Amino acid sequence: MASAAEVERSIRSLMKKLADASPAPDSIPDRTILCVLPDLKTAYRVELKKAKLRGLRKAETNEVTDARITARSDDLIALIDGRLGVAYAFLTGKVKIDAPASDLMMLRKLF
């Protein structure tokens, strides 16, 4: 099981990777995303605005957001690092995504 600090570092690296990629601001819709980590009994919330992830903070696991990703800490880190494919993780239940169908493709772009 990864630590909360490792998860935060990984999410911050995803934030930087997306910023460095400089996607067009209108290519990804603005959303709030909650990452729930049951093994750590915690959650993190980020805002996706103008194709940039911002405002990483700890959150309550029941916070209302546009998209919700639930995964074990190790699986979330593997997903962000590219060692775990989004489709495989979703289909095998390693990652659960609660979001409108149109947002599933958007989330795939992030990873």
Short mmCIF file of C-alpha atoms in Angstrom, two decimals:
data_model
loop_
_atom_site.label_atom_id
_atom_site.label_comp_id
_atom_site.label_asym_id
_atom_site.label_seq_id
_atom_site.Cartn_x
_atom_site.Cartn_y
_atom_site.Cartn_z
CA MET A 1 0.00 0.00 0.00
CA ALA A 2 1.37 3.39 -1.01
CA SER A 3 1.45 6.23 1.49
CA ALA A 4 -0.63 9.40 1.25
CA ALA A 5 2.56 11.33 0.47
CA GLU A 6 3.33 8.99 -2.45
CA VAL A 7 -0.19 9.42 -3.81
CA GLU A 8 0.05 13.21 -3.54
CA ARG A 9 3.42 13.18 -5.35
CA SER A 10 1.95 11.05 -8.10
CA ILE A 11 -1.10 13.28 -8.55
CA ARG A 12 1.17 16.35 -8.62
CA SER A 13 3.30 14.67 -11.32
CA LEU A 14 0.12 14.12 -13.37
CA MET A 15 -0.75 17.79 -12.86
CA LYS A 16 2.70 18.80 -14.13
CA LYS A 17 2.58 16.35 -17.05
CA LEU A 18 -0.75 17.79 -18.19
CA ALA A 19 0.54 21.36 -17.80
CA ASP A 20 3.66 20.52 -19.83
CA ALA A 21 1.55 18.95 -22.59
CA SER A 22 -0.28 22.28 -23.02
CA PRO A 23 -3.51 20.91 -24.49
CA ALA A 24 -5.89 23.45 -25.99
CA PRO A 25 -8.00 24.93 -23.16
CA ASP A 26 -11.25 23.95 -24.86
CA SER A 27 -10.14 20.38 -25.66
CA ILE A 28 -11.02 19.06 -22.21
CA PRO A 29 -14.17 20.22 -20.37
CA ASP A 30 -13.93 21.81 -16.92
CA ARG A 31 -14.71 19.28 -14.20
CA THR A 32 -14.16 18.52 -10.53
CA ILE A 33 -12.60 15.12 -9.88
CA LEU A 34 -12.53 13.15 -6.64
CA CYS A 35 -10.00 10.32 -6.20
CA VAL A 36 -11.16 8.01 -3.41
CA LEU A 37 -8.55 5.69 -1.90
CA PRO A 38 -10.32 3.16 0.36
CA ASP A 39 -7.07 1.54 1.53
CA LEU A 40 -5.87 4.91 2.88
CA LYS A 41 -9.35 5.92 4.04
CA THR A 42 -8.94 9.26 2.30
CA ALA A 43 -9.75 11.16 -0.87
CA TYR A 44 -8.23 13.91 -2.97
CA ARG A 45 -10.06 16.51 -5.01
CA VAL A 46 -8.73 18.40 -8.02
CA GLU A 47 -10.28 20.83 -10.46
CA LEU A 48 -9.80 20.48 -14.17
CA LYS A 49 -10.05 24.00 -15.58
CA LYS A 50 -8.96 25.11 -19.02
CA ALA A 51 -7.19 21.76 -19.53
CA LYS A 52 -5.10 22.17 -16.35
CA LEU A 53 -5.42 20.24 -13.09
CA ARG A 54 -5.44 22.65 -10.15
CA GLY A 55 -6.24 22.90 -6.48
CA LEU A 56 -5.19 19.48 -5.20
CA ARG A 57 -6.49 19.03 -1.66
CA LYS A 58 -7.61 16.31 0.72
CA ALA A 59 -11.35 15.85 0.68
CA GLU A 60 -14.14 13.92 2.30
CA THR A 61 -14.88 10.63 0.54
CA ASN A 62 -18.53 11.63 0.08
CA GLU A 63 -17.88 15.02 -1.55
CA VAL A 64 -19.99 15.70 -4.61
CA THR A 65 -17.94 16.17 -7.80
CA ASP A 66 -18.43 15.74 -11.54
CA ALA A 67 -16.30 12.58 -11.69
CA ARG A 68 -15.25 10.10 -9.03
CA ILE A 69 -12.35 7.66 -9.34
CA THR A 70 -12.06 4.91 -6.72
CA ALA A 71 -8.90 2.81 -6.55
CA ARG A 72 -6.35 1.37 -4.18
CA SER A 73 -3.41 3.71 -3.71
CA ASP A 74 -0.97 1.40 -5.53
CA ASP A 75 -3.32 1.08 -8.51
CA LEU A 76 -3.85 4.83 -8.77
CA ILE A 77 -0.10 5.42 -8.80
CA ALA A 78 0.40 2.68 -11.42
CA LEU A 79 -2.33 4.27 -13.53
CA ILE A 80 -0.75 7.72 -13.32
CA ASP A 81 2.74 6.32 -13.99
CA GLY A 82 1.49 4.47 -17.07
CA ARG A 83 2.20 1.00 -15.68
CA LEU A 84 -1.53 0.23 -15.62
CA GLY A 85 -3.75 0.91 -18.62
CA VAL A 86 -7.00 2.79 -18.06
CA ALA A 87 -9.14 0.34 -20.03
CA TYR A 88 -7.62 -2.72 -18.33
CA ALA A 89 -7.93 -1.14 -14.87
CA PHE A 90 -11.56 -0.22 -15.50
CA LEU A 91 -12.58 -3.56 -17.02
CA THR A 92 -10.92 -5.61 -14.26
CA GLY A 93 -12.38 -3.49 -11.47
CA LYS A 94 -9.03 -2.19 -10.23
CA VAL A 95 -10.37 1.31 -10.84
CA LYS A 96 -14.00 2.35 -10.60
CA ILE A 97 -15.09 5.50 -12.38
CA ASP A 98 -18.38 7.21 -11.64
CA ALA A 99 -18.84 9.85 -14.31
CA PRO A 100 -21.02 10.59 -17.31
CA ALA A 101 -20.11 8.43 -20.31
CA SER A 102 -18.76 11.44 -22.18
CA ASP A 103 -16.30 12.07 -19.35
CA LEU A 104 -14.87 8.54 -19.50
CA MET A 105 -13.04 9.38 -22.72
CA MET A 106 -11.85 12.65 -21.20
CA LEU A 107 -10.40 10.82 -18.21
CA ARG A 108 -8.64 8.43 -20.56
CA LYS A 109 -6.83 11.43 -22.10
CA LEU A 110 -5.48 12.37 -18.67
CA PHE A 111 -3.79 9.02 -18.15
#
